[in-house]
Amino acid sequence: MNIAIVFAGGTGTRMGAGLPKQFLQINGKPILIHTLENFENSPEIDKIYIACKEDYIEHTKKEIKKFQITKVVNVIPGGNSSQDSIYKSLKAAREENDDDSIVLIHDGVRPILTQEVIKDNIESVKKHGSGITCTACYETVIITDDGNKVDDVPLRDKAFTAQAPQSFYLGDILAAHEQVRKTNPNYDGIVDSCTLLRRQGKEVYIVNGNRGNIKVTTPEDFYILRALLQYQENEQILGL
């Protein structure tokens, strides 16, 4: 069983839109629906679980029904953080699926995802037990302790930017969450599943991603995403 875990619990504070960013519309669809359609249209994906703010569960269900996203099996109240929301989604998935199911953990506001990346994540889990979608860095990476002085400049050809999905066997990633929650229930310093696994000394493996797969966080991201989705739509119309 291949499962997409999509967390969509953002409040839209940095967007200043008065509406959670996942529900902002581009080309007549909420960003979340654009994201879900990638998994809905993938022959590799069997089920989708979504975590969102409890106040928006009914709204999310209405949008899912309106746009005929049939693979969604549950919309779960999110937690106090993205990692807490992911944990709750994994727990819900574990109630209905085996530990050897593959889960692809993805941001609800990262909709430019190719079918190839979905497939490559699944293959990486089968081969290595994990798959972290990444893109190579094309700019110089700076390390600083105080935000003012440059402390290190790592070699660019060894630097990557982690994206999503980040993929694992269900039993493995759930066990990793339960381990960290024993001493760090608030997930302090843990920004994603890759960080969580590496903090426990576990190996994780890179899957090459597509550079357009941005996460919408700021108003600038929204306009970039709108242009990317329009370009993608034009390519489909022209059969390119």
PDB file of C-alpha atoms in Angstrom, residues 6-185:
ATOM      1  CA  VAL A   6      -0.567  15.620   3.333  1.00  0.00           C
ATOM      2  CA  PHE A   7      -0.381  18.191   6.119  1.00  0.00           C
ATOM      3  CA  ALA A   8      -2.324  21.362   5.477  1.00  0.00           C
ATOM      4  CA  GLY A   9      -2.483  23.073   8.836  1.00  0.00           C
ATOM      5  CA  GLY A  10      -1.101  26.502   7.926  1.00  0.00           C
ATOM      6  CA  THR A  11      -2.875  29.603   9.174  1.00  0.00           C
ATOM      7  CA  GLY A  12      -1.680  31.965   6.437  1.00  0.00           C
ATOM      8  CA  THR A  13      -0.182  34.465   8.909  1.00  0.00           C
ATOM      9  CA  ARG A  14       2.802  35.308   6.711  1.00  0.00           C
ATOM     10  CA  MET A  15       0.599  35.539   3.635  1.00  0.00           C
ATOM     11  CA  GLY A  16      -1.562  38.250   5.211  1.00  0.00           C
ATOM     12  CA  ALA A  17      -4.536  36.917   3.257  1.00  0.00           C
ATOM     13  CA  GLY A  18      -6.988  36.308   6.097  1.00  0.00           C
ATOM     14  CA  LEU A  19      -7.391  32.742   4.812  1.00  0.00           C
ATOM     15  CA  PRO A  20      -5.101  29.735   5.284  1.00  0.00           C
ATOM     16  CA  LYS A  21      -2.766  29.678   2.304  1.00  0.00           C
ATOM     17  CA  GLN A  22      -3.752  26.151   1.290  1.00  0.00           C
ATOM     18  CA  PHE A  23      -7.232  27.459   0.413  1.00  0.00           C
ATOM     19  CA  LEU A  24      -6.108  30.415  -1.702  1.00  0.00           C
ATOM     20  CA  GLN A  25      -7.228  29.851  -5.272  1.00  0.00           C
ATOM     21  CA  ILE A  26      -5.153  29.702  -8.426  1.00  0.00           C
ATOM     22  CA  ASN A  27      -6.821  28.959 -11.756  1.00  0.00           C
ATOM     23  CA  GLY A  28     -10.127  28.321  -9.993  1.00  0.00           C
ATOM     24  CA  LYS A  29      -8.777  25.743  -7.528  1.00  0.00           C
ATOM     25  CA  PRO A  30      -7.400  25.970  -3.985  1.00  0.00           C
ATOM     26  CA  ILE A  31      -3.665  25.330  -3.738  1.00  0.00           C
ATOM     27  CA  LEU A  32      -4.427  22.247  -1.633  1.00  0.00           C
ATOM     28  CA  ILE A  33      -6.489  20.740  -4.461  1.00  0.00           C
ATOM     29  CA  HIS A  34      -3.661  21.324  -6.951  1.00  0.00           C
ATOM     30  CA  THR A  35      -1.427  19.398  -4.525  1.00  0.00           C
ATOM     31  CA  LEU A  36      -3.879  16.558  -3.966  1.00  0.00           C
ATOM     32  CA  GLU A  37      -4.446  16.095  -7.699  1.00  0.00           C
ATOM     33  CA  ASN A  38      -0.842  14.973  -8.084  1.00  0.00           C
ATOM     34  CA  PHE A  39      -1.521  12.020  -5.789  1.00  0.00           C
ATOM     35  CA  GLU A  40      -5.052  11.469  -7.080  1.00  0.00           C
ATOM     36  CA  ASN A  41      -3.709  11.118 -10.619  1.00  0.00           C
ATOM     37  CA  SER A  42      -0.798   8.882  -9.655  1.00  0.00           C
ATOM     38  CA  PRO A  43      -1.292   5.165 -10.334  1.00  0.00           C
ATOM     39  CA  GLU A  44       1.315   4.588  -7.601  1.00  0.00           C
ATOM     40  CA  ILE A  45      -0.796   6.067  -4.775  1.00  0.00           C
ATOM     41  CA  ASP A  46      -3.605   4.100  -3.128  1.00  0.00           C
ATOM     42  CA  LYS A  47      -4.767   6.376  -0.289  1.00  0.00           C
ATOM     43  CA  ILE A  48      -4.478   9.959   0.928  1.00  0.00           C
ATOM     44  CA  TYR A  49      -4.675  11.177   4.541  1.00  0.00           C
ATOM     45  CA  ILE A  50      -4.906  14.911   5.266  1.00  0.00           C
ATOM     46  CA  ALA A  51      -4.225  16.781   8.502  1.00  0.00           C
ATOM     47  CA  CYS A  52      -5.635  20.305   8.842  1.00  0.00           C
ATOM     48  CA  LYS A  53      -6.879  22.778  11.442  1.00  0.00           C
ATOM     49  CA  GLU A  54     -10.006  21.404  13.079  1.00  0.00           C
ATOM     50  CA  ASP A  55     -11.976  24.539  12.156  1.00  0.00           C
ATOM     51  CA  TYR A  56     -11.323  23.815   8.472  1.00  0.00           C
ATOM     52  CA  ILE A  57     -12.066  20.091   8.342  1.00  0.00           C
ATOM     53  CA  GLU A  58     -15.580  20.520   6.926  1.00  0.00           C
ATOM     54  CA  HIS A  59     -14.356  23.111   4.433  1.00  0.00           C
ATOM     55  CA  THR A  60     -11.599  20.736   3.334  1.00  0.00           C
ATOM     56  CA  LYS A  61     -14.087  17.904   2.885  1.00  0.00           C
ATOM     57  CA  LYS A  62     -16.327  20.126   0.756  1.00  0.00           C
ATOM     58  CA  GLU A  63     -13.420  21.051  -1.519  1.00  0.00           C
ATOM     59  CA  ILE A  64     -12.387  17.391  -1.817  1.00  0.00           C
ATOM     60  CA  LYS A  65     -15.918  16.454  -2.840  1.00  0.00           C
ATOM     61  CA  LYS A  66     -16.248  19.398  -5.230  1.00  0.00           C
ATOM     62  CA  PHE A  67     -13.059  18.525  -7.093  1.00  0.00           C
ATOM     63  CA  GLN A  68     -13.622  14.757  -6.905  1.00  0.00           C
ATOM     64  CA  ILE A  69     -10.485  13.744  -5.006  1.00  0.00           C
ATOM     65  CA  THR A  70     -11.550  10.149  -4.438  1.00  0.00           C
ATOM     66  CA  LYS A  71      -8.423   8.721  -2.766  1.00  0.00           C
ATOM     67  CA  VAL A  72      -8.817  10.758   0.442  1.00  0.00           C
ATOM     68  CA  VAL A  73      -9.851   8.343   3.189  1.00  0.00           C
ATOM     69  CA  ASN A  74      -9.564  10.615   6.227  1.00  0.00           C
ATOM     70  CA  VAL A  75      -9.198  14.291   7.185  1.00  0.00           C
ATOM     71  CA  ILE A  76      -7.608  14.484  10.628  1.00  0.00           C
ATOM     72  CA  PRO A  77      -7.440  17.380  13.112  1.00  0.00           C
ATOM     73  CA  GLY A  78      -3.887  18.694  13.044  1.00  0.00           C
ATOM     74  CA  GLY A  79      -1.614  19.190  16.019  1.00  0.00           C
ATOM     75  CA  ASN A  80       0.358  22.067  17.523  1.00  0.00           C
ATOM     76  CA  SER A  81       3.037  21.885  14.828  1.00  0.00           C
ATOM     77  CA  SER A  82       3.563  20.368  11.409  1.00  0.00           C
ATOM     78  CA  GLN A  83       5.420  17.416  12.960  1.00  0.00           C
ATOM     79  CA  ASP A  84       2.644  16.867  15.484  1.00  0.00           C
ATOM     80  CA  SER A  85       0.126  16.912  12.616  1.00  0.00           C
ATOM     81  CA  ILE A  86       2.204  14.379  10.710  1.00  0.00           C
ATOM     82  CA  TYR A  87       2.349  12.147  13.793  1.00  0.00           C
ATOM     83  CA  LYS A  88      -1.439  12.239  14.149  1.00  0.00           C
ATOM     84  CA  SER A  89      -1.814  11.377  10.449  1.00  0.00           C
ATOM     85  CA  LEU A  90       0.627   8.485  10.753  1.00  0.00           C
ATOM     86  CA  LYS A  91      -1.295   7.177  13.760  1.00  0.00           C
ATOM     87  CA  ALA A  92      -4.547   7.322  11.799  1.00  0.00           C
ATOM     88  CA  ALA A  93      -2.926   5.553   8.844  1.00  0.00           C
ATOM     89  CA  ARG A  94      -1.521   2.847  11.140  1.00  0.00           C
ATOM     90  CA  GLU A  95      -5.038   1.993  12.345  1.00  0.00           C
ATOM     91  CA  GLU A  96      -5.972   0.920   8.819  1.00  0.00           C
ATOM     92  CA  ASN A  97      -2.706  -0.128   7.146  1.00  0.00           C
ATOM     93  CA  ASP A  98       0.267  -2.412   7.723  1.00  0.00           C
ATOM     94  CA  ASP A  99       3.667  -1.233   8.943  1.00  0.00           C
ATOM     95  CA  ASP A 100       5.245  -2.091   5.593  1.00  0.00           C
ATOM     96  CA  SER A 101       3.019   0.399   3.781  1.00  0.00           C
ATOM     97  CA  ILE A 102       5.001   3.210   2.159  1.00  0.00           C
ATOM     98  CA  VAL A 103       4.091   6.752   3.203  1.00  0.00           C
ATOM     99  CA  LEU A 104       4.952   9.884   1.227  1.00  0.00           C
ATOM    100  CA  ILE A 105       4.831  12.876   3.589  1.00  0.00           C
ATOM    101  CA  HIS A 106       4.052  16.073   1.714  1.00  0.00           C
ATOM    102  CA  ASP A 107       3.204  19.753   2.238  1.00  0.00           C
ATOM    103  CA  GLY A 108      -0.309  20.778   1.256  1.00  0.00           C
ATOM    104  CA  VAL A 109       1.116  23.956  -0.283  1.00  0.00           C
ATOM    105  CA  ARG A 110       3.770  22.337  -2.486  1.00  0.00           C
ATOM    106  CA  PRO A 111       1.739  21.516  -5.627  1.00  0.00           C
ATOM    107  CA  ILE A 112       4.308  21.400  -8.438  1.00  0.00           C
ATOM    108  CA  LEU A 113       5.096  17.712  -7.986  1.00  0.00           C
ATOM    109  CA  THR A 114       5.869  15.404 -10.894  1.00  0.00           C
ATOM    110  CA  GLN A 115       4.700  11.844 -11.253  1.00  0.00           C
ATOM    111  CA  GLU A 116       8.336  10.833 -11.705  1.00  0.00           C
ATOM    112  CA  VAL A 117       9.260  12.192  -8.262  1.00  0.00           C
ATOM    113  CA  ILE A 118       6.373  10.278  -6.666  1.00  0.00           C
ATOM    114  CA  LYS A 119       7.508   7.074  -8.351  1.00  0.00           C
ATOM    115  CA  ASP A 120      11.181   7.661  -7.474  1.00  0.00           C
ATOM    116  CA  ASN A 121      10.300   8.201  -3.800  1.00  0.00           C
ATOM    117  CA  ILE A 122       8.505   4.875  -3.654  1.00  0.00           C
ATOM    118  CA  GLU A 123      11.391   3.098  -5.363  1.00  0.00           C
ATOM    119  CA  SER A 124      13.900   4.689  -2.967  1.00  0.00           C
ATOM    120  CA  VAL A 125      11.951   3.421   0.056  1.00  0.00           C
ATOM    121  CA  LYS A 126      11.873  -0.071  -1.433  1.00  0.00           C
ATOM    122  CA  LYS A 127      15.624   0.062  -2.031  1.00  0.00           C
ATOM    123  CA  HIS A 128      16.914   2.061   0.955  1.00  0.00           C
ATOM    124  CA  GLY A 129      14.039   2.416   3.431  1.00  0.00           C
ATOM    125  CA  SER A 130      13.730   6.165   2.859  1.00  0.00           C
ATOM    126  CA  GLY A 131      13.507   8.847   0.194  1.00  0.00           C
ATOM    127  CA  ILE A 132      14.138  12.562   0.777  1.00  0.00           C
ATOM    128  CA  THR A 133      13.242  14.710  -2.216  1.00  0.00           C
ATOM    129  CA  CYS A 134      16.061  17.223  -2.772  1.00  0.00           C
ATOM    130  CA  THR A 135      17.383  19.641  -5.363  1.00  0.00           C
ATOM    131  CA  ALA A 136      20.978  20.691  -5.853  1.00  0.00           C
ATOM    132  CA  CYS A 137      21.998  24.158  -4.651  1.00  0.00           C
ATOM    133  CA  TYR A 138      22.912  26.588  -7.413  1.00  0.00           C
ATOM    134  CA  GLU A 139      23.793  29.437  -5.082  1.00  0.00           C
ATOM    135  CA  THR A 140      26.515  29.680  -2.454  1.00  0.00           C
ATOM    136  CA  VAL A 141      25.467  28.276   0.931  1.00  0.00           C
ATOM    137  CA  ILE A 142      26.494  30.327   3.975  1.00  0.00           C
ATOM    138  CA  ILE A 143      26.708  28.993   7.546  1.00  0.00           C
ATOM    139  CA  THR A 144      26.527  31.556  10.349  1.00  0.00           C
ATOM    140  CA  ASP A 145      26.141  31.283  14.113  1.00  0.00           C
ATOM    141  CA  ASP A 146      24.986  34.840  14.822  1.00  0.00           C
ATOM    142  CA  GLY A 147      23.356  35.930  11.558  1.00  0.00           C
ATOM    143  CA  ASN A 148      26.094  38.508  10.892  1.00  0.00           C
ATOM    144  CA  LYS A 149      29.459  36.834  10.426  1.00  0.00           C
ATOM    145  CA  VAL A 150      30.134  34.089   7.875  1.00  0.00           C
ATOM    146  CA  ASP A 151      31.409  31.063   9.778  1.00  0.00           C
ATOM    147  CA  ASP A 152      31.584  28.520   6.979  1.00  0.00           C
ATOM    148  CA  VAL A 153      31.026  28.142   3.250  1.00  0.00           C
ATOM    149  CA  PRO A 154      30.415  24.467   2.437  1.00  0.00           C
ATOM    150  CA  LEU A 155      31.229  23.170  -1.026  1.00  0.00           C
ATOM    151  CA  ARG A 156      28.244  23.875  -3.248  1.00  0.00           C
ATOM    152  CA  ASP A 157      28.498  20.589  -5.131  1.00  0.00           C
ATOM    153  CA  LYS A 158      27.854  18.783  -1.827  1.00  0.00           C
ATOM    154  CA  ALA A 159      24.877  20.940  -0.814  1.00  0.00           C
ATOM    155  CA  PHE A 160      21.223  20.133  -1.502  1.00  0.00           C
ATOM    156  CA  THR A 161      17.923  21.672  -0.468  1.00  0.00           C
ATOM    157  CA  ALA A 162      15.403  19.264   1.057  1.00  0.00           C
ATOM    158  CA  GLN A 163      11.856  19.451  -0.307  1.00  0.00           C
ATOM    159  CA  ALA A 164       8.945  17.010  -0.171  1.00  0.00           C
ATOM    160  CA  PRO A 165       7.724  14.356  -0.359  1.00  0.00           C
ATOM    161  CA  GLN A 166       9.835  12.652   2.270  1.00  0.00           C
ATOM    162  CA  SER A 167       9.069   8.955   2.250  1.00  0.00           C
ATOM    163  CA  PHE A 168       9.438   5.940   4.539  1.00  0.00           C
ATOM    164  CA  TYR A 169       7.884   2.694   5.644  1.00  0.00           C
ATOM    165  CA  LEU A 170       4.941   3.528   7.891  1.00  0.00           C
ATOM    166  CA  GLY A 171       6.185   1.496  10.841  1.00  0.00           C
ATOM    167  CA  ASP A 172       9.680   3.024  10.690  1.00  0.00           C
ATOM    168  CA  ILE A 173       8.666   6.685  10.601  1.00  0.00           C
ATOM    169  CA  LEU A 174       5.970   6.215  13.231  1.00  0.00           C
ATOM    170  CA  ALA A 175       8.487   4.529  15.549  1.00  0.00           C
ATOM    171  CA  ALA A 176      10.907   7.431  14.973  1.00  0.00           C
ATOM    172  CA  HIS A 177       8.203   9.925  15.960  1.00  0.00           C
ATOM    173  CA  GLU A 178       7.336   7.994  19.094  1.00  0.00           C
ATOM    174  CA  GLN A 179      10.994   7.866  20.074  1.00  0.00           C
ATOM    175  CA  VAL A 180      11.534  11.624  19.758  1.00  0.00           C
ATOM    176  CA  ARG A 181       8.271  12.427  21.559  1.00  0.00           C
ATOM    177  CA  LYS A 182       9.623  10.745  24.702  1.00  0.00           C
ATOM    178  CA  THR A 183      12.174  13.535  25.228  1.00  0.00           C
ATOM    179  CA  ASN A 184      11.076  16.277  22.801  1.00  0.00           C
ATOM    180  CA  PRO A 185       7.269  16.252  22.577  1.00  0.00           C
TER     181      PRO A 185
END
